[in-house]
Amino acid sequence: MFDPKLKEALSHVQKPGRYTGGEPGSVYKEKDKVDVRFAFCFPDTYEVGMSFLGEKILYELLNAHENWWCERAFMPWLDMKAEMERLGLPLYTMESKDPLTAFDAVGFTLQYELSYTNILAMLDLAGIPLYAADRDEKWPLIVAGGPCTCNSEPVAAFFDVIQLGEGERQLPAICSAIEQGKKEGISKKELLLRIAKIPGVYIPAFYDVTYYEDGRVKAITPNEPGIPAVVTKAIIQNMNDFAPPTNFVVPMVGAIQDRASIEVLRGCVRGCRFCQAGFLYRPMRQRDAGLLNKAAQDLCANTGYEELSLSSLSTSDHSQLEELLDDLNSWAPQEHVSLSLPSLRMDNFSESLIEKTTRVRKSGLTFAAEAGTQRLRDVINKNVTWDEIEKTCRIAFEAGYTSVKLYFMMGLPTETMEDIEGIANTAQKVVDLYYSMDHAKGKGVQVTVSCACFVPKPHTPFQFVPMDTAETLQAKQKHLLESVHSRKIKVNYHDSKTSFLEGVFAKGDRRLAPALVEAYRRGCYFDGWEECFQYDTWMKVFEDLGIDPHFYCNRAIGLDEVTPWSHMDYGITHEYLVREYKRALAAQTTPPCNRACGGCGANRLLGGPCFDYSSDLV
């Protein structure tokens, strides 16, 4: 039965299906027969959260334990948030409708820096104190995971436990420790000391940070015996040990990416110097084609989905991709299941690949050129040439495609206005290519240029560079628009103000926590949503608290400087990042990992070489 307050709230909101639960694939258990209850919280709307593959993986993994129950919670949209506050309705999970305070642990995934205030809003809606230091034994453990934990310092004060690396290994170990701790009746601190021994687990309260007078970090030191000075991320050495989930919760309200999705590999071999994910998830590890085919077939049968996405950072780098596509096409067309490869690469795109992924229906093609000139592509180590761009687009046009989307970034290190013009020139050359080919009369082409503002991120060779100022980025956006002279080219670009705030929290430290709390108190949440973003409020908060956001975002970091994330080890050595940074300034490229080892250090996570360089598979 729904709480009467919940029924009243649902009658006043635009999309009640976001909050009702009961979706196919949901897991229900008897509360008195489980020992550990875990609430998986996604700090954005239901539609966004239900598109997140990581939640589906961990939801199935935890619920496979008979005496554990993992449930889901999402950030309510503005109308529902207002109703919950008006009615005194605490934030609850979709399955049991119990408040988050009823759980042993409440976990948040940190996917994006601009979701941080949503985390505070969800804790506040649940009636849970924001700061870990204010929560005693009676409160759930507040846990974080996801890519932004690579520098979790701006939010460290809010979490009891932070997971670095891959949660499939860590989260079950944390739940086991909670289960055992409950049986023994140990204190919260003793539980945290035990959890701290799990590989890749970081307990912020067990570390102290000191600063120089100029604001730079001086030292990060453990304050408890046996706590490591550096936390090394957890990793799955063999992806075949963890089969993909075969039964998703199918959303009632359409998710942004509402399809079956199979993770074919983890990591990336490319070494693009701007790409944080490419460094965080090193080394690349793939699943066997046979395992993937079986999981995909089971997943589509269990969920009824008619679109299957082969997900990864670099799907076309899977060494058995053609074999996998042949296996999938042996059953997918008969089941009316279409295949999509969301991360195609221009340098290994082929007629065979396009034919095997368009047997049921065609969708648009998207490629990431990233920079408009070869010099700048070499700086960022995007090993793509114009000849490869031309070849890829020619194959697509010959296959009947009439629209192509090209992704670029602006604000990259060493970028000039000539590089910005190169974006427009590249798009124009694609348009000219289309009209140079033999096409049916009357058919037109559409080239969409999507341009993001580059944000330097931790654990990449570009962590040392300052981000372009908002004024510089806006001047570059204006110049790009002026450089486009064809109606066949559409330009989209990202708001430089949201990118600035993202940059502040990407490279920020613990002193930003009060700013997050104060901004939330002044009405800042859903910062990643254009209609909700309050730039002026954020700037006033920084001013009132005496925080200079430009210190974090627009300042070069010394090559030997202690960073807020220096105690977080993702397998990539500092020496390698410095070496790659210097190669970038010289516009020197580094080959992909599977062709030659660049000596980044990630192989020590596997205990041996990442690739067999004598094998034909690389």
Coordinates of C-alpha atoms in Angstrom, one line a residue:
M1 CA 0.0 0.0 0.0
F2 CA 1.2 3.5 -0.9
D3 CA 1.6 6.0 2.0
P4 CA -1.4 8.4 1.8
K5 CA 1.2 11.3 1.6
L6 CA 2.9 9.6 -1.4
K7 CA -0.5 9.2 -3.1
E8 CA -1.2 12.9 -2.6
A9 CA 2.3 13.9 -3.9
L10 CA 1.9 11.7 -7.0
S11 CA -1.4 13.4 -7.8
H12 CA 0.3 16.8 -8.1
V13 CA 3.4 15.9 -10.2
Q14 CA 4.0 15.8 -13.9
K15 CA 5.4 12.3 -14.3
P16 CA 4.3 10.1 -11.3
G17 CA 5.7 7.0 -13.1
R18 CA 9.1 8.2 -12.0
Y19 CA 8.3 7.5 -8.4
T20 CA 6.0 4.5 -8.3
G21 CA 8.3 1.6 -8.8
G22 CA 6.8 -1.8 -9.7
E23 CA 8.7 -2.0 -13.0
P24 CA 9.3 -5.4 -14.7
G25 CA 12.6 -6.9 -13.4
S26 CA 12.4 -5.2 -10.0
V27 CA 13.6 -7.4 -7.1
Y28 CA 11.5 -7.8 -4.0
K29 CA 12.5 -9.6 -0.8
E30 CA 11.1 -10.0 2.7
K31 CA 12.7 -7.4 5.0
D32 CA 12.9 -9.6 8.0
K33 CA 14.8 -12.3 6.0
V34 CA 17.6 -10.1 4.8
D35 CA 20.8 -9.1 6.8
V36 CA 22.0 -6.2 4.7
R37 CA 19.9 -3.5 3.0
F38 CA 21.6 -1.3 0.5
A39 CA 20.0 1.7 -1.2
F40 CA 21.6 2.5 -4.6
C41 CA 21.1 6.2 -5.2
F42 CA 21.5 8.0 -8.5
P43 CA 21.8 11.7 -8.1
D44 CA 19.7 12.7 -11.1
T45 CA 16.3 12.1 -12.5
Y46 CA 14.8 8.6 -13.0
E47 CA 15.2 8.8 -16.7
V48 CA 18.9 9.5 -16.4
G49 CA 19.5 7.0 -13.7
M50 CA 17.7 4.2 -15.4
S51 CA 20.1 4.7 -18.4
F52 CA 23.1 3.9 -16.2
L53 CA 24.6 0.5 -16.8
G54 CA 26.6 0.5 -13.6
E55 CA 23.5 0.5 -11.5
K56 CA 22.1 -2.5 -13.4
I57 CA 25.4 -4.4 -12.9
L58 CA 25.5 -3.8 -9.1
Y59 CA 21.8 -4.3 -8.6
E60 CA 21.9 -7.8 -10.0
L61 CA 25.2 -8.6 -8.3
L62 CA 24.1 -7.6 -4.8
N63 CA 20.6 -9.1 -5.1
A64 CA 22.1 -12.4 -6.1
H65 CA 22.9 -12.8 -2.4
E66 CA 19.8 -14.3 -0.8
N67 CA 20.2 -12.3 2.5
W68 CA 21.0 -8.9 0.9
W69 CA 18.6 -6.5 -0.7
C70 CA 19.7 -3.7 -3.0
E71 CA 17.0 -1.2 -3.9
R72 CA 17.0 2.0 -6.0
A73 CA 16.4 5.7 -5.3
F74 CA 16.6 8.7 -7.6
M75 CA 16.7 12.5 -7.3
P76 CA 13.1 13.7 -7.5
W77 CA 12.4 16.4 -10.1
L78 CA 11.5 19.9 -8.9
D79 CA 7.8 19.3 -8.6
M80 CA 8.1 16.1 -6.6
K81 CA 10.9 17.6 -4.4
A82 CA 8.5 20.4 -3.5
E83 CA 5.7 18.0 -2.7
M84 CA 7.9 15.8 -0.6
E85 CA 9.0 18.9 1.4
R86 CA 5.5 20.2 1.8
L87 CA 4.1 16.9 3.0
G88 CA 7.2 15.9 5.1
L89 CA 7.6 12.8 2.9
P90 CA 11.2 11.4 3.3
L91 CA 13.1 10.2 0.2
Y92 CA 12.4 6.5 -0.3
T93 CA 13.4 3.5 -2.4
M94 CA 11.4 2.3 -5.4
E95 CA 11.0 -1.2 -4.2
S96 CA 10.0 -1.2 -0.5
K97 CA 9.0 2.6 -0.4
D98 CA 11.0 2.6 2.9
P99 CA 13.0 5.8 3.7
L100 CA 16.8 5.8 3.2
T101 CA 17.2 5.9 7.0
A102 CA 15.9 2.3 7.1
F103 CA 19.0 1.0 5.3
D104 CA 22.4 -0.2 6.5
A105 CA 24.2 1.6 3.7
V106 CA 23.2 4.3 1.2
G107 CA 25.4 4.4 -1.9
F108 CA 25.8 7.2 -4.4
T109 CA 27.4 7.0 -7.8
L110 CA 29.6 10.1 -8.7
Q111 CA 29.2 10.3 -12.4
Y112 CA 29.5 14.0 -12.9
E113 CA 30.7 16.9 -10.8
L114 CA 27.6 19.0 -11.3
S115 CA 25.5 16.3 -9.5
Y116 CA 27.2 17.0 -6.2
T117 CA 24.5 19.3 -4.9
N118 CA 21.9 16.7 -5.8
I119 CA 23.6 14.3 -3.4
L120 CA 23.1 16.9 -0.7
A121 CA 19.5 17.4 -1.7
M122 CA 18.9 13.6 -1.5
L123 CA 20.5 13.3 1.9
D124 CA 18.5 16.3 3.1
L125 CA 15.2 14.9 1.8
A126 CA 16.0 11.7 3.6
G127 CA 16.6 13.5 6.9
I128 CA 20.3 12.4 7.0
P129 CA 22.9 14.9 8.3
L130 CA 25.0 16.1 5.4
Y131 CA 28.4 15.8 7.0
A132 CA 29.9 12.4 8.0
A133 CA 31.2 13.9 11.2
D134 CA 27.6 14.7 12.3
R135 CA 26.4 11.1 11.9
D136 CA 26.7 8.7 14.8
E137 CA 26.0 5.0 15.0
K138 CA 22.3 5.2 14.2
W139 CA 22.8 6.5 10.7
P140 CA 23.4 4.4 7.6
L141 CA 26.9 4.3 6.1
I142 CA 27.0 6.8 3.2
V143 CA 29.1 5.3 0.4
A144 CA 30.4 6.7 -2.9
G145 CA 31.6 5.1 -6.1
G146 CA 32.0 6.0 -9.8
P147 CA 34.5 7.9 -11.9
C148 CA 34.5 11.1 -9.9
T149 CA 35.8 9.4 -6.8
C150 CA 39.2 9.7 -8.6
N151 CA 39.2 13.2 -6.9
S152 CA 36.4 12.9 -4.3
E153 CA 38.0 15.6 -2.1
P154 CA 35.3 18.3 -2.7
V155 CA 32.7 15.8 -1.3
A156 CA 34.9 13.8 1.0
A157 CA 33.4 15.4 4.1
F158 CA 29.9 13.9 3.2
F159 CA 30.9 10.3 2.8
D160 CA 31.9 7.6 5.3
V161 CA 33.3 5.3 2.6
I162 CA 34.6 6.0 -1.0
Q163 CA 35.3 3.3 -3.5
L164 CA 38.2 3.8 -6.0
G165 CA 37.9 1.6 -9.0
E166 CA 35.6 -1.2 -10.0
G167 CA 32.6 -1.8 -7.6
E168 CA 31.9 -5.4 -8.5
R169 CA 34.7 -6.4 -6.1
Q170 CA 34.4 -3.8 -3.5
L171 CA 30.7 -3.4 -2.9
P172 CA 30.1 -7.1 -2.0
A173 CA 33.1 -7.0 0.4
I174 CA 31.6 -3.8 2.0
C175 CA 28.2 -5.5 2.4
S176 CA 29.9 -8.6 3.9
A177 CA 31.8 -6.4 6.4
I178 CA 28.5 -4.7 7.4
E179 CA 26.8 -8.0 7.8
Q180 CA 29.5 -9.4 10.0
G181 CA 29.8 -6.1 12.0
K182 CA 26.1 -6.2 12.7
K183 CA 26.3 -9.7 14.1
E184 CA 29.2 -8.8 16.3
G185 CA 27.7 -5.4 17.4
I186 CA 30.9 -3.5 16.6
S187 CA 31.2 0.3 16.6
K188 CA 31.0 2.4 13.5
K189 CA 34.7 3.3 13.7
E190 CA 35.7 -0.4 14.1
L191 CA 33.5 -1.2 11.0
L192 CA 35.2 1.6 9.0
L193 CA 38.7 0.3 10.1
R194 CA 37.7 -3.1 8.7
I195 CA 36.3 -1.7 5.5
A196 CA 39.5 0.3 5.0
K197 CA 41.3 -2.9 4.5
I198 CA 39.3 -3.7 1.4
P199 CA 41.4 -3.0 -1.7
G200 CA 40.5 0.3 -3.3
V201 CA 38.5 1.6 -0.3
Y202 CA 39.2 5.2 0.9
I203 CA 37.9 6.4 4.3
P204 CA 38.2 10.2 4.2
A205 CA 38.0 10.6 8.0
F206 CA 41.2 8.6 8.3
Y207 CA 43.2 11.3 6.4
D208 CA 44.3 14.8 7.3
V209 CA 45.2 17.5 4.7
T210 CA 47.5 20.4 5.3
Y211 CA 48.0 23.4 3.0
Y212 CA 50.6 26.0 2.1
E213 CA 49.8 29.7 2.7
D214 CA 49.3 30.2 -1.1
G215 CA 46.5 27.6 -1.0
R216 CA 48.3 24.6 -2.6
V217 CA 48.1 21.2 -0.9
K218 CA 51.1 20.6 1.4
A219 CA 50.5 17.0 2.5
I220 CA 47.9 14.3 2.8
T221 CA 48.6 11.9 5.7
P222 CA 46.7 9.0 7.4
N223 CA 45.7 9.6 11.0
E224 CA 45.0 6.0 12.0
P225 CA 47.4 3.1 12.3
G226 CA 47.5 0.7 9.4
I227 CA 45.8 3.1 6.9
P228 CA 47.7 3.2 3.6
A229 CA 49.3 6.5 2.6
V230 CA 48.1 5.8 -1.0
V231 CA 44.9 4.0 -1.9
T232 CA 45.2 1.9 -5.1
K233 CA 42.0 1.3 -7.1
A234 CA 40.3 -2.1 -7.2
I235 CA 40.3 -3.9 -10.5
I236 CA 38.8 -6.9 -12.1
Q237 CA 41.7 -8.7 -13.8
N238 CA 39.6 -11.0 -15.9
M239 CA 36.3 -9.6 -17.2
N240 CA 35.0 -13.1 -18.0
D241 CA 34.8 -13.7 -14.2
F242 CA 31.9 -11.3 -14.1
A243 CA 29.2 -12.0 -16.7
P244 CA 27.1 -9.1 -17.8
P245 CA 23.7 -8.8 -16.2
T246 CA 20.9 -10.6 -18.0
N247 CA 17.8 -9.1 -16.5
F248 CA 17.4 -5.3 -16.3
V249 CA 14.7 -3.4 -14.5
V250 CA 12.7 -2.1 -17.5
P251 CA 11.7 1.5 -16.8
M252 CA 8.0 2.6 -16.7
V253 CA 8.9 6.1 -17.8
G254 CA 11.2 6.1 -20.9
A255 CA 14.9 6.3 -19.9
I256 CA 17.2 8.4 -22.0
Q257 CA 18.9 5.3 -23.2
D258 CA 16.1 2.7 -23.0
R259 CA 17.7 -0.3 -24.5
A260 CA 19.5 -3.6 -23.7
S261 CA 23.2 -2.9 -23.1
I262 CA 26.1 -5.3 -22.9
E263 CA 29.5 -4.1 -21.7
V264 CA 31.9 -5.8 -24.2
L265 CA 35.2 -4.5 -22.7
R266 CA 36.4 -2.1 -20.0
G267 CA 39.2 0.4 -20.5
C268 CA 40.7 1.7 -23.7
V269 CA 43.9 1.3 -25.6
R270 CA 43.9 4.7 -27.3
G271 CA 45.6 7.0 -24.8
C272 CA 43.8 10.2 -25.8
R273 CA 45.4 12.7 -23.5
F274 CA 42.1 14.5 -22.7
C275 CA 40.1 11.5 -21.8
Q276 CA 39.8 10.8 -18.1
A277 CA 37.9 7.6 -18.5
G278 CA 40.6 6.2 -20.8
F279 CA 43.1 6.5 -17.9
L280 CA 40.8 5.6 -15.0
Y281 CA 39.8 2.3 -16.5
R282 CA 43.2 1.1 -17.7
P283 CA 44.2 -1.5 -18.7
M284 CA 41.8 -2.6 -21.4
R285 CA 40.2 -6.0 -20.7
Q286 CA 37.6 -7.6 -22.9
R287 CA 35.0 -10.3 -22.5
D288 CA 34.9 -13.3 -24.8
A289 CA 32.6 -13.2 -27.8
G290 CA 30.7 -16.4 -26.8
L291 CA 30.0 -15.1 -23.3
L292 CA 28.8 -11.8 -24.7
N293 CA 26.5 -13.4 -27.3
K294 CA 24.8 -15.7 -24.7
A295 CA 24.3 -12.8 -22.2
A296 CA 22.9 -10.6 -25.0
Q297 CA 20.4 -13.2 -26.1
D298 CA 19.3 -13.8 -22.5
L299 CA 19.0 -10.1 -21.8
C300 CA 16.8 -9.4 -24.8
A301 CA 14.7 -12.4 -24.1
N302 CA 14.2 -11.4 -20.4
T303 CA 13.5 -7.7 -21.0
G304 CA 11.8 -7.7 -24.4
Y305 CA 14.1 -4.9 -25.7
E306 CA 14.4 -4.7 -29.5
E307 CA 17.6 -2.6 -29.5
L308 CA 21.0 -3.9 -28.2
S309 CA 23.9 -1.6 -27.5
L310 CA 27.5 -3.0 -27.4
S311 CA 28.8 -0.7 -24.8
S312 CA 32.4 0.4 -23.9
L313 CA 34.8 3.3 -24.4
S314 CA 36.1 1.7 -27.6
T315 CA 33.8 -1.1 -28.8
S316 CA 35.4 -1.3 -32.3
D317 CA 38.7 -2.2 -30.6
H318 CA 37.3 -5.6 -29.4
S319 CA 39.6 -8.2 -31.0
Q320 CA 36.6 -10.5 -31.7
L321 CA 34.1 -7.9 -32.8
E322 CA 33.4 -9.3 -36.2
E323 CA 32.9 -12.8 -34.7
L324 CA 30.6 -11.3 -32.1
L325 CA 28.5 -9.5 -34.6
D326 CA 28.2 -12.6 -36.7
D327 CA 27.0 -14.5 -33.6
L328 CA 24.5 -11.8 -32.7
N329 CA 23.2 -11.6 -36.3
S330 CA 22.5 -15.3 -36.2
W331 CA 19.5 -14.5 -34.0
A332 CA 18.9 -10.8 -33.6
P333 CA 17.2 -10.1 -37.0
Q334 CA 14.7 -12.9 -36.4
E335 CA 13.9 -11.4 -33.0
H336 CA 13.7 -7.9 -34.5
V337 CA 16.6 -6.8 -32.4
S338 CA 18.8 -4.0 -33.9
L339 CA 22.4 -3.6 -33.0
S340 CA 24.2 -0.3 -32.2
L341 CA 27.8 0.4 -31.6
P342 CA 27.9 3.8 -29.7
S343 CA 31.7 4.2 -29.7
L344 CA 32.9 3.6 -33.3
R345 CA 36.4 4.7 -34.3
M346 CA 37.3 6.3 -37.6
D347 CA 40.5 4.4 -38.1
N348 CA 38.9 0.9 -38.0
F349 CA 35.4 1.7 -39.4
S350 CA 34.6 -0.7 -42.3
E351 CA 31.9 -1.6 -44.8
S352 CA 31.6 -5.0 -43.0
L353 CA 31.0 -3.2 -39.7
I354 CA 28.3 -1.0 -41.0
E355 CA 26.6 -3.9 -42.8
K356 CA 26.5 -6.0 -39.7
T357 CA 25.0 -3.3 -37.5
T358 CA 22.2 -2.1 -39.8
R359 CA 20.3 -5.2 -40.7
V360 CA 17.2 -4.3 -38.8
R361 CA 17.2 -0.5 -38.9
K362 CA 19.6 2.4 -39.4
S363 CA 20.3 5.2 -36.9
G364 CA 22.6 8.2 -37.3
L365 CA 26.3 7.9 -37.2
T366 CA 28.4 9.8 -34.7
F367 CA 32.2 10.1 -34.8
A368 CA 34.6 11.9 -32.5
A369 CA 37.2 13.9 -34.5
E370 CA 37.9 16.0 -31.3
A371 CA 40.0 18.6 -33.0
G372 CA 39.9 20.4 -36.3
T373 CA 43.6 20.3 -37.4
Q374 CA 46.1 17.5 -37.5
R375 CA 48.5 19.4 -35.3
L376 CA 46.0 19.6 -32.5
R377 CA 44.9 16.0 -33.0
D378 CA 48.5 15.1 -32.5
V379 CA 48.7 17.2 -29.3
I380 CA 45.8 15.3 -27.8
N381 CA 47.0 12.0 -29.2
K382 CA 43.8 11.5 -31.2
N383 CA 45.4 9.3 -33.8
V384 CA 43.0 10.1 -36.6
T385 CA 43.9 11.7 -40.0
W386 CA 41.8 13.5 -42.5
D387 CA 42.2 10.5 -44.9
E388 CA 40.6 8.3 -42.3
I389 CA 37.8 10.8 -41.7
E390 CA 37.1 11.0 -45.4
K391 CA 37.2 7.2 -45.8
T392 CA 34.8 6.7 -42.9
C393 CA 32.3 9.3 -44.2
R394 CA 32.5 7.9 -47.8
I395 CA 31.6 4.4 -46.5
A396 CA 28.7 5.9 -44.5
F397 CA 27.4 7.9 -47.5
E398 CA 27.7 4.9 -49.8
A399 CA 25.7 2.9 -47.3
G400 CA 22.8 5.4 -47.6
Y401 CA 23.5 7.7 -44.6
T402 CA 22.7 11.3 -45.2
S403 CA 23.6 12.7 -41.7
V404 CA 26.8 12.6 -39.7
K405 CA 27.5 14.0 -36.3
L406 CA 31.0 15.1 -35.5
Y407 CA 32.2 15.7 -31.9
F408 CA 34.9 18.2 -31.2
M409 CA 36.3 20.0 -28.2
M410 CA 37.4 23.6 -27.8
G411 CA 39.8 25.0 -25.2
L412 CA 42.3 22.2 -25.8
P413 CA 46.0 22.9 -24.8
T414 CA 47.9 24.9 -27.4
E415 CA 44.7 25.6 -29.3
T416 CA 44.6 28.6 -31.6
M417 CA 41.9 30.3 -33.6
E418 CA 43.2 28.5 -36.7
D419 CA 42.3 25.2 -34.9
I420 CA 38.8 26.5 -34.3
E421 CA 38.5 27.4 -38.1
G422 CA 39.7 23.8 -38.7
I423 CA 36.5 22.5 -37.1
A424 CA 34.4 24.4 -39.6
N425 CA 36.7 23.4 -42.4
T426 CA 36.5 19.7 -41.5
A427 CA 32.7 19.9 -41.5
Q428 CA 32.7 21.7 -44.8
K429 CA 35.0 19.0 -46.4
V430 CA 32.5 16.3 -45.3
V431 CA 29.7 18.2 -46.9
D432 CA 31.7 18.7 -50.1
L433 CA 32.6 14.9 -50.1
Y434 CA 28.9 14.0 -50.0
Y435 CA 28.1 16.2 -53.0
S436 CA 31.1 14.9 -54.9
M437 CA 29.6 11.4 -54.8
D438 CA 26.8 10.0 -57.0
H439 CA 23.6 10.4 -55.0
A440 CA 19.9 10.3 -55.8
K441 CA 18.7 13.7 -57.0
G442 CA 17.1 15.9 -54.3
K443 CA 18.8 14.2 -51.3
G444 CA 20.7 16.5 -49.0
V445 CA 23.2 16.0 -46.3
Q446 CA 23.3 17.3 -42.7
V447 CA 26.5 17.5 -40.8
T448 CA 26.1 18.4 -37.1
V449 CA 29.1 19.8 -35.3
S450 CA 28.8 19.2 -31.5
C451 CA 31.5 21.2 -29.6
A452 CA 32.2 20.7 -25.9
C453 CA 34.3 22.9 -23.7
F454 CA 37.5 21.1 -22.7
V455 CA 37.8 20.6 -18.9
P456 CA 41.2 19.4 -17.7
K457 CA 40.7 16.4 -15.4
P458 CA 42.8 14.6 -12.7
H459 CA 44.8 11.5 -13.6
T460 CA 45.3 12.7 -17.2
P461 CA 48.4 14.3 -18.9
F462 CA 46.4 17.5 -19.1
Q463 CA 45.7 17.7 -15.3
F464 CA 48.6 20.2 -15.2
V465 CA 47.0 22.7 -17.6
P466 CA 44.7 25.6 -16.8
M467 CA 41.2 25.6 -18.3
D468 CA 40.4 28.3 -20.8
T469 CA 38.6 31.2 -19.2
A470 CA 34.9 31.7 -19.9
E471 CA 35.7 34.8 -22.0
T472 CA 38.2 32.9 -24.2
L473 CA 35.8 30.0 -24.7
Q474 CA 33.0 32.4 -25.7
A475 CA 35.3 34.1 -28.2
K476 CA 36.2 30.7 -29.7
Q477 CA 32.5 29.8 -29.9
K478 CA 31.8 33.1 -31.7
H479 CA 34.6 32.5 -34.1
L480 CA 33.4 29.0 -34.9
L481 CA 30.0 30.2 -35.8
E482 CA 31.5 32.9 -38.0
S483 CA 33.7 30.3 -39.7
V484 CA 30.7 28.1 -40.9
H485 CA 29.4 29.2 -44.3
S486 CA 27.0 26.3 -45.2
R487 CA 23.4 25.7 -44.2
K488 CA 24.2 22.0 -44.3
I489 CA 26.3 22.4 -41.2
K490 CA 24.6 22.8 -37.8
V491 CA 26.7 23.8 -34.8
N492 CA 25.9 23.0 -31.2
Y493 CA 28.1 24.0 -28.3
H494 CA 28.2 23.7 -24.6
D495 CA 27.7 26.4 -22.1
S496 CA 31.1 27.6 -20.8
K497 CA 29.7 28.6 -17.4
T498 CA 28.7 25.1 -16.5
S499 CA 32.0 23.8 -17.8
F500 CA 33.8 26.3 -15.5
L501 CA 32.0 25.0 -12.4
E502 CA 32.7 21.4 -13.5
G503 CA 36.4 22.3 -13.7
V504 CA 36.4 23.8 -10.3
F505 CA 35.1 20.6 -8.6
A506 CA 37.1 18.3 -10.9
K507 CA 40.4 19.7 -9.5
G508 CA 39.1 21.0 -6.1
D509 CA 39.9 20.0 -2.6
R510 CA 38.2 19.6 0.8
R511 CA 37.8 23.3 1.3
L512 CA 35.0 23.3 -1.3
A513 CA 32.6 21.3 0.9
P514 CA 31.2 24.4 2.6
A515 CA 30.6 26.0 -0.8
L516 CA 28.6 23.0 -1.9
V517 CA 26.4 23.1 1.3
E518 CA 25.9 26.8 1.1
A519 CA 25.0 26.7 -2.7
Y520 CA 22.5 23.9 -2.0
R521 CA 21.0 26.0 0.9
R522 CA 20.6 28.9 -1.6
G523 CA 18.7 26.7 -4.0
C524 CA 21.4 25.2 -6.2
Y525 CA 20.7 21.7 -7.4
F526 CA 20.2 20.0 -10.8
D527 CA 23.3 22.1 -11.7
G528 CA 23.8 20.0 -14.9
W529 CA 20.3 21.1 -16.2
E530 CA 20.4 24.4 -18.1
E531 CA 17.0 25.5 -16.7
C532 CA 18.2 25.0 -13.1
F533 CA 21.8 26.2 -13.2
Q534 CA 22.3 29.4 -11.2
Y535 CA 25.8 30.7 -12.1
D536 CA 25.4 34.0 -10.3
T537 CA 24.4 32.2 -7.1
W538 CA 27.5 30.0 -7.3
M539 CA 29.8 33.0 -7.8
K540 CA 28.2 34.8 -4.9
V541 CA 28.7 31.8 -2.7
F542 CA 32.4 31.6 -3.6
E543 CA 32.7 35.3 -2.9
D544 CA 30.9 35.2 0.5
L545 CA 33.0 32.2 1.6
G546 CA 36.3 33.7 0.5
I547 CA 36.9 31.0 -2.1
D548 CA 38.6 31.8 -5.4
P549 CA 37.2 29.3 -7.9
H550 CA 39.8 30.3 -10.5
F551 CA 42.5 29.0 -8.2
Y552 CA 41.2 25.5 -8.9
C553 CA 40.2 25.8 -12.5
N554 CA 42.4 28.4 -14.3
R555 CA 45.7 27.8 -12.6
A556 CA 48.5 25.7 -14.0
I557 CA 49.5 22.9 -11.6
G558 CA 53.3 22.3 -11.1
L559 CA 54.6 19.1 -12.4
D560 CA 56.0 18.2 -8.9
E561 CA 53.0 19.7 -7.0
V562 CA 51.0 17.7 -4.5
T563 CA 47.5 17.6 -5.8
P564 CA 44.2 16.9 -3.9
W565 CA 44.2 13.5 -5.5
S566 CA 47.9 12.5 -5.0
H567 CA 46.9 9.8 -2.5
M568 CA 44.6 8.1 -5.1
D569 CA 46.4 5.6 -7.3
Y570 CA 44.7 4.5 -10.5
G571 CA 47.6 2.5 -11.8
I572 CA 49.1 5.3 -14.0
T573 CA 52.4 6.6 -12.7
H574 CA 53.0 10.3 -12.2
E575 CA 56.1 10.0 -14.3
Y576 CA 54.1 8.7 -17.3
L577 CA 51.6 11.6 -17.0
V578 CA 54.4 14.1 -17.0
R579 CA 56.1 12.4 -20.0
E580 CA 52.8 12.4 -22.0
Y581 CA 52.2 16.1 -21.1
K582 CA 55.6 17.0 -22.5
R583 CA 55.0 14.9 -25.6
A584 CA 51.7 16.7 -26.0
L585 CA 53.4 20.1 -26.0
A586 CA 55.7 18.9 -28.7
A587 CA 52.8 17.5 -30.7
Q588 CA 54.2 14.0 -30.5
T589 CA 51.9 11.0 -30.6
T590 CA 52.0 7.8 -28.6
P591 CA 50.7 4.5 -30.2
P592 CA 47.7 2.6 -28.7
C593 CA 48.6 0.3 -25.9
N594 CA 47.8 -2.9 -27.8
R595 CA 50.4 -2.0 -30.5
A596 CA 53.2 -1.0 -28.2
C597 CA 53.5 -0.6 -24.4
G598 CA 53.9 3.1 -23.4
G599 CA 55.0 2.2 -19.9
C600 CA 52.1 3.8 -18.0
G601 CA 52.3 1.4 -15.1
A602 CA 48.9 -0.1 -15.3
N603 CA 50.2 -3.5 -16.1
R604 CA 51.2 -3.9 -12.4
L605 CA 47.5 -4.1 -11.6
L606 CA 47.3 -7.3 -13.7
G607 CA 50.6 -8.7 -12.4
G608 CA 52.0 -9.0 -15.9
P609 CA 51.8 -7.5 -19.5
C610 CA 48.4 -6.1 -20.5
F611 CA 48.7 -7.6 -24.0
D612 CA 50.4 -10.5 -25.7
Y613 CA 52.2 -8.5 -28.4
S614 CA 53.1 -11.8 -30.2
S615 CA 49.4 -12.5 -30.8
D616 CA 47.5 -11.7 -33.9
L617 CA 44.6 -10.5 -31.7
V618 CA 46.4 -7.2 -30.9

